[in-house]
Structure formats: C-alpha cells, structure tokens
Amino acid sequence: MAALSAWFWNERFWLPHNVTWADLADPAPGVEYPKAGHLLAALPLAVGIFAVRILFERFIASACARRLHIQAGVGRRAQPNAVLEKVFTSITTNPDTRHLDGLSKQLDWDVRKVQRWFRHRRNQDKPGTHTKFCESMWRFTFYLGIFIYGLQFLWQSPWLWDTRHCWYGYPYQVMTSGLYHYYVIELAFYWSLMFSQFIDIKRKDFLVMFIHHLATVGLVSFSYANNMARVGSLVLCVHDTSDFLLEAAKMANYAKYQRLCDFLFIVFSVVFFITRLVIYPLWVLNSTMFESWAIVGPFPSWWLFNILLLVLQVLHIFWSYLIFRIALKALLRGKVRPIYLSNHNRILVFCFGNTSL
C-alpha cells in the first residue's frame, strides 16, 4: 500500500522541478498549504447538503410548486402483473415484436394491451413535473447562492483582476479560508449529486451524469491537490455564471410561463456563449497555458491539467452549437420547449412541440 501511495504521489508528476512534498509540509506559523486530506471534509458535508436538499424540496420547493398550480399528481400506473414486471426489470423495458407476441400468447392478452402495459410502466418511473420543478428549484437556489459567494470572494482576490497572481509564488501559495470553503462546498455538492442518483428515480442519463459528476469531482480534487486552486476558482465561477439561469428557465417551463421560459433561455444562451467561448478561453486558458508557462514552467501535472481544460473547451464548443441550433429553431418556429437540459458541462438534448421538460 505504501508503494502504491508513493507511486501515486510522485513529486516529479505533481510538483514543479526542484520542489518536494517536504518543502510544503512545514509552512510558517499561520500559513496553510493545500493537502489532499483537506478534501475529506467534503464527504460529511455532502451528506448534510443532501439532507438540506430533501427538506428544501419537501417543505419549500413543494409549497412553491403548489402555489404555481403544479400538482404532485400520480400518472396512470400499470396494473400489477408478475410476469410482465419480471420481463420489465430483468429483460427489457421496451420489448420487440417477438417478445410482445410471446407475452400476448402467454397471458392471453391482445398485443396492444401488452404494449400499453409497458408504456404505462415506463411512464411510472419517470419523474413528474412537480418532482422536476422541486429539483430545479433546489439547484437554482444552490447555483445562485454559490455563484454569489464565489463572486463576492473573488472580487476581493487579486487573481480575479490579474490572472498572473494565480502563478506568482506557485506552489507556495497560502490556502485562505474563503478559497477553501468555496472549493469544499462545490466539491460536496457534486458528491451529493452522485449520492442522490442512487436514491432518486432512475433516469435514462444515469450513467452519463454519473460519469460527469465523477469527472467534476476528479478535476476539482486534482486542482486542489497540486495547489492550482486559484485558477480553479476562476473555472468554477465561469461555469456557475450560467447554471442558475438554466434552472430558472426550466422552472418557468414547468410552471407553463412560456414567455418567461423563452426569455430566460435567451439570457442563458447569451451568458453561456460569452462565458464559455470568450471568457473561458481568453481569460482562463490563456492563464493556465501561457502565463503559467512563463512564470512557473511546465511539469507533468501541468500538462494533464491543461489537457483536461482543453477537453472542457471542446465540450463548450459542442454544447454551444446545440444551444445555437435550438435558438435558431425557436426563432423559426416561434417558441422553444426543451425536454432535457442537464447542467454545466453536460449533454443537452432538445425537441420542439408540446412535450415538456
């Protein structure tokens, strides 16, 4: 185990040349450098955030939904049938013609009746509008709150105004309480999203979103472990800027305020384009790739960090293309109805018509 730990925390990978972990192990009194162990605090905090989410959705978001006449109605449920339930849970949720014919003969049901049962059973597992509204309201509240906190913290930080301060004195940069709290709260939130996936109603995008949350946790933890938290805080803030607008548009859609939904989606699109296609590459990537090269110089974890950030930029371009296509169709058709919007660095799939999100 010790050999594995020594291999993983190899100084030649994590730190610049001529810097060792021993150099960072004994800072001056009152000075604290980041240590990977600090991030363990995010795990119990994630449980706390998840508990707050449950209470928020049950008592606050649910009351708001009812006030907006979004009822927690139960859709039509499939009648109990042990044979079909076994097929649904262990074989397929959408049987082909061969399966339908076999089940029809076995149960002495019409094929259409079997198809109807599977359709009702699939819809039974889908979250209702009330549930989706409560989830979006919780995310809107968190994203807005963490964005305000992050902006307020960064406003007083020199690296917001001059990104070269992300690299001056690196890696001997003090971890302030404000930066630590910003990182740990963000990390705990994404841990809580991972936890909740196993408790919430299962969705089609379960695996995609699980991988996304895992990648986010990995990138945040990686930047903290090698003390790139200053530039990491800029990355977090850039992405938090549009997330709450997306959730606000989704809430308006669930409440059937179409004009408000369209307006918020336009605002979200503009903010997304500016932050992801202009600010992120010209401000953040310029600092991580060029300013850091001039001030600190490259080393192995520097290369990996920048590769991950470049992959993120490729995804930004792809998502921006999808959003642009949605906006163009909205202009041509007169309105937009997003059926699936998952948040920052996430896959977006849309359709137009009367299907709600």
XYZ file of C-alpha atoms in Angstrom:
357
model
C 0.000 0.000 0.000
C 2.838 2.349 0.851
C 4.471 1.638 -2.503
C 1.219 2.417 -4.311
C 0.822 5.671 -2.398
C 4.421 6.663 -3.156
C 3.862 5.931 -6.841
C 0.616 7.918 -6.988
C 2.003 10.963 -5.132
C 5.249 11.031 -7.094
C 6.728 14.511 -6.704
C 8.020 14.564 -10.247
C 4.456 14.351 -11.519
C 2.627 16.631 -9.111
C 5.115 19.408 -8.410
C 7.359 21.756 -10.402
C 11.024 20.891 -10.728
C 13.113 21.295 -7.568
C 10.014 21.272 -5.329
C 9.239 18.364 -2.977
C 6.361 17.488 -0.680
C 8.722 18.078 2.230
C 9.036 21.720 1.149
C 5.277 22.110 1.580
C 4.934 20.025 4.733
C 6.182 22.576 7.259
C 4.911 26.069 6.405
C 5.417 29.107 8.586
C 3.085 29.630 11.571
C -0.352 30.741 10.428
C 0.281 29.558 6.852
C -1.607 26.618 5.372
C -0.925 24.934 2.055
C -3.485 22.652 0.389
C -3.329 18.980 1.319
C -5.405 16.279 -0.338
C -6.653 15.183 3.091
C -8.453 18.513 3.486
C -10.956 17.399 0.858
C -12.254 14.586 3.073
C -14.339 17.249 4.801
C -16.448 17.361 1.634
C -17.889 13.869 2.287
C -19.811 14.575 5.516
C -20.705 17.988 4.109
C -22.168 16.252 1.042
C -24.418 14.199 3.303
C -25.503 17.418 5.017
C -26.208 19.108 1.687
C -28.261 16.116 0.578
C -30.289 16.284 3.805
C -30.880 20.013 3.275
C -31.980 19.259 -0.277
C -34.583 16.732 0.935
C -36.009 19.235 3.424
C -35.888 22.094 0.912
C -37.708 20.143 -1.794
C -40.313 18.774 0.599
C -41.225 21.928 2.502
C -40.162 24.928 0.399
C -39.995 23.915 -3.269
C -43.112 21.749 -2.997
C -45.075 24.640 -1.481
C -43.895 26.923 -4.293
C -44.929 24.315 -6.856
C -48.417 24.089 -5.382
C -48.646 27.876 -5.340
C -47.905 27.795 -9.073
C -50.574 25.095 -9.514
C -48.055 22.352 -10.241
C -49.666 19.414 -8.518
C -47.901 16.261 -7.400
C -50.358 14.117 -9.308
C -49.677 10.436 -9.874
C -49.893 9.373 -13.506
C -51.649 6.280 -14.676
C -49.955 3.239 -13.182
C -49.570 -0.149 -14.812
C -51.788 -2.825 -13.304
C -49.819 -5.344 -11.218
C -48.625 -8.305 -13.270
C -45.800 -10.519 -12.038
C -44.881 -11.897 -15.469
C -44.628 -8.517 -17.193
C -42.886 -6.979 -14.198
C -40.191 -9.662 -14.340
C -39.669 -9.017 -18.056
C -39.569 -5.262 -17.439
C -37.000 -5.424 -14.640
C -34.742 -8.223 -15.880
C -35.014 -8.393 -19.683
C -36.276 -5.257 -21.421
C -38.359 -2.168 -20.744
C -39.349 -1.889 -24.400
C -39.964 -5.373 -25.831
C -39.667 -6.067 -29.535
C -42.266 -7.802 -31.693
C -41.018 -11.281 -30.799
C -41.298 -10.633 -27.062
C -44.691 -8.961 -27.470
C -46.113 -11.924 -29.402
C -44.790 -14.381 -26.821
C -46.184 -12.415 -23.876
C -49.500 -11.947 -25.652
C -49.897 -15.710 -26.031
C -48.661 -16.440 -22.511
C -51.103 -14.011 -20.875
C -53.880 -14.339 -23.442
C -53.744 -10.562 -23.895
C -54.004 -8.527 -27.027
C -50.588 -7.283 -28.250
C -51.765 -3.689 -27.880
C -52.704 -4.326 -24.277
C -49.176 -5.639 -23.599
C -47.659 -2.585 -25.315
C -49.902 -0.311 -23.262
C -48.810 -2.014 -20.050
C -45.123 -1.454 -20.864
C -45.801 2.163 -21.816
C -47.582 2.825 -18.530
C -44.840 1.014 -16.630
C -42.123 3.135 -18.277
C -44.023 6.333 -17.555
C -44.487 5.197 -13.975
C -40.724 5.510 -13.404
C -40.467 8.958 -14.943
C -40.403 11.883 -12.520
C -43.480 14.094 -12.702
C -43.487 17.825 -13.347
C -43.850 18.531 -9.622
C -40.734 16.476 -8.819
C -38.729 18.065 -11.629
C -39.765 21.562 -10.533
C -38.618 20.872 -6.962
C -35.269 19.505 -8.178
C -34.721 22.527 -10.420
C -35.643 24.942 -7.639
C -33.120 23.303 -5.336
C -30.383 23.507 -7.978
C -31.340 27.078 -8.841
C -31.042 28.044 -5.171
C -27.681 26.344 -4.744
C -26.172 27.585 -8.019
C -27.292 31.149 -7.385
C -26.012 31.047 -3.808
C -22.619 29.571 -4.684
C -22.236 31.973 -7.611
C -22.873 34.970 -5.349
C -20.477 33.601 -2.726
C -17.782 32.856 -5.318
C -18.108 36.249 -6.980
C -18.010 38.039 -3.630
C -14.891 36.087 -2.632
C -13.122 36.539 -5.954
C -13.950 40.253 -6.051
C -11.523 40.692 -3.166
C -8.889 38.368 -4.660
C -6.022 39.776 -6.727
C -6.100 36.931 -9.269
C -9.559 37.974 -10.456
C -8.086 41.253 -11.709
C -4.676 39.940 -12.768
C -4.577 36.211 -13.502
C -0.790 36.143 -13.229
C -1.361 36.120 -9.460
C -2.567 32.545 -9.935
C 1.088 31.640 -10.556
C 3.217 34.106 -8.623
C 4.959 32.153 -5.867
C 3.487 28.844 -7.026
C 3.261 26.297 -5.394
C 3.934 28.195 -2.151
C 0.520 29.832 -2.133
C -1.488 30.144 1.051
C -4.860 28.423 1.156
C -7.199 31.050 2.593
C -10.382 30.093 4.425
C -12.541 31.707 1.739
C -10.930 29.718 -1.077
C -11.059 26.513 0.952
C -14.764 26.926 1.703
C -15.516 27.703 -1.952
C -13.760 24.532 -3.078
C -15.147 22.219 -0.414
C -18.748 23.399 -0.840
C -18.576 22.939 -4.619
C -16.971 19.521 -4.198
C -19.527 18.457 -1.581
C -22.390 19.483 -3.847
C -21.166 17.241 -6.663
C -20.605 14.402 -4.223
C -24.228 14.885 -3.092
C -25.407 14.693 -6.711
C -23.598 11.371 -7.047
C -25.232 10.077 -3.853
C -28.698 11.200 -4.914
C -28.508 9.384 -8.257
C -28.794 6.065 -6.428
C -31.821 7.236 -4.422
C -33.694 9.340 -6.962
C -35.859 7.882 -9.699
C -33.533 6.318 -12.265
C -33.216 8.319 -15.471
C -32.020 7.492 -18.969
C -28.939 9.656 -18.485
C -27.924 7.930 -15.222
C -24.558 6.675 -16.499
C -23.734 9.865 -18.417
C -24.457 12.082 -15.425
C -22.637 9.755 -13.040
C -19.519 9.955 -15.231
C -19.911 13.725 -15.423
C -20.175 14.125 -11.644
C -17.223 11.783 -11.165
C -15.142 13.781 -13.667
C -16.087 17.045 -11.945
C -15.115 15.668 -8.547
C -11.839 14.410 -10.026
C -10.948 17.726 -11.695
C -11.784 19.799 -8.602
C -9.830 17.441 -6.353
C -6.888 17.329 -8.776
C -6.569 21.125 -8.952
C -6.720 21.367 -5.152
C -4.132 18.632 -4.581
C -1.475 20.379 -6.681
C -2.453 23.843 -5.406
C -3.926 25.184 -8.626
C -6.927 26.288 -6.605
C -6.651 29.946 -7.570
C -7.170 29.324 -11.253
C -9.578 26.535 -10.315
C -11.771 29.078 -8.530
C -11.930 31.083 -11.766
C -13.030 27.970 -13.666
C -15.755 27.306 -11.086
C -17.034 30.871 -11.208
C -17.142 30.959 -15.023
C -19.264 27.812 -15.072
C -21.514 28.858 -12.189
C -22.447 32.046 -14.051
C -24.986 30.406 -16.372
C -26.141 27.389 -14.356
C -28.772 29.167 -12.250
C -30.233 30.786 -15.393
C -30.729 27.347 -16.929
C -32.563 26.115 -13.836
C -34.696 29.268 -13.788
C -35.728 28.621 -17.412
C -36.627 25.040 -16.525
C -38.782 26.180 -13.596
C -40.613 28.648 -15.842
C -41.210 25.845 -18.323
C -42.650 23.534 -15.660
C -44.914 26.342 -14.422
C -46.060 26.944 -18.040
C -44.794 30.524 -18.151
C -43.697 30.145 -21.753
C -42.682 33.735 -22.435
C -40.599 33.848 -19.265
C -39.054 30.498 -20.186
C -38.136 31.778 -23.650
C -36.666 34.995 -22.231
C -34.610 33.163 -19.603
C -33.387 30.678 -22.184
C -32.189 33.537 -24.397
C -30.403 35.161 -21.458
C -28.889 31.802 -20.525
C -27.708 31.282 -24.113
C -26.042 34.694 -24.309
C -24.322 34.249 -20.936
C -23.267 30.711 -21.878
C -21.692 31.865 -25.155
C -19.849 34.768 -23.513
C -18.529 32.798 -20.546
C -17.667 29.539 -22.345
C -16.494 30.777 -25.747
C -14.937 34.132 -24.853
C -14.062 34.498 -21.173
C -13.003 30.899 -20.562
C -10.505 30.565 -23.461
C -9.228 34.147 -23.493
C -9.001 34.562 -19.733
C -8.696 31.168 -18.036
C -6.931 29.085 -20.700
C -4.622 31.961 -21.539
C -3.527 31.984 -17.908
C -3.184 28.211 -17.459
C -1.316 27.673 -20.734
C 0.774 30.796 -21.350
C 1.094 32.855 -18.170
C 1.864 29.764 -16.096
C 4.416 28.609 -18.687
C 6.242 31.947 -18.434
C 6.104 32.194 -14.631
C 6.338 28.574 -13.407
C 7.149 26.428 -16.428
C 5.566 23.117 -17.448
C 5.658 19.890 -15.440
C 3.691 16.628 -15.804
C 0.571 17.517 -13.782
C 0.553 20.926 -15.508
C 0.241 19.144 -18.857
C -2.590 16.930 -17.606
C -4.443 19.872 -16.077
C -4.300 21.834 -19.319
C -5.343 18.846 -21.411
C -8.425 18.424 -19.223
C -9.252 22.125 -19.526
C -8.860 21.938 -23.314
C -11.206 18.941 -23.454
C -13.653 21.051 -21.476
C -13.361 23.788 -24.104
C -14.118 21.307 -26.886
C -17.274 20.359 -24.992
C -18.154 24.045 -24.627
C -17.996 24.421 -28.405
C -20.172 21.349 -28.916
C -22.798 22.484 -26.385
C -22.765 25.998 -27.825
C -23.538 24.533 -31.232
C -26.512 22.652 -29.755
C -27.791 25.772 -27.999
C -27.381 27.842 -31.161
C -29.350 25.258 -33.124
C -32.120 25.371 -30.510
C -32.215 29.166 -30.590
C -32.376 29.170 -34.391
C -35.272 26.710 -34.419
C -37.015 28.775 -31.734
C -36.804 31.856 -33.958
C -38.177 29.919 -36.916
C -40.987 28.200 -35.015
C -41.849 30.904 -32.534
C -41.151 29.071 -29.294
C -38.838 26.546 -27.731
C -39.658 23.617 -25.499
C -36.566 21.988 -24.001
C -37.276 18.423 -22.954
C -33.934 17.761 -21.320
C -31.411 20.235 -20.025
C -28.702 18.930 -17.814
C -26.376 21.429 -16.223
C -22.890 22.701 -16.690
C -20.548 20.569 -18.840
C -23.497 18.328 -19.565
C -25.226 16.841 -22.577
C -28.191 18.862 -23.873
C -30.943 17.283 -25.928
C -33.970 19.250 -27.052
C -37.123 18.893 -29.046
C -39.844 21.258 -30.092
C -43.587 20.959 -29.765
C -45.822 20.231 -26.816
C -43.547 17.908 -24.836
C -42.490 19.484 -21.572
C -39.117 19.198 -19.952
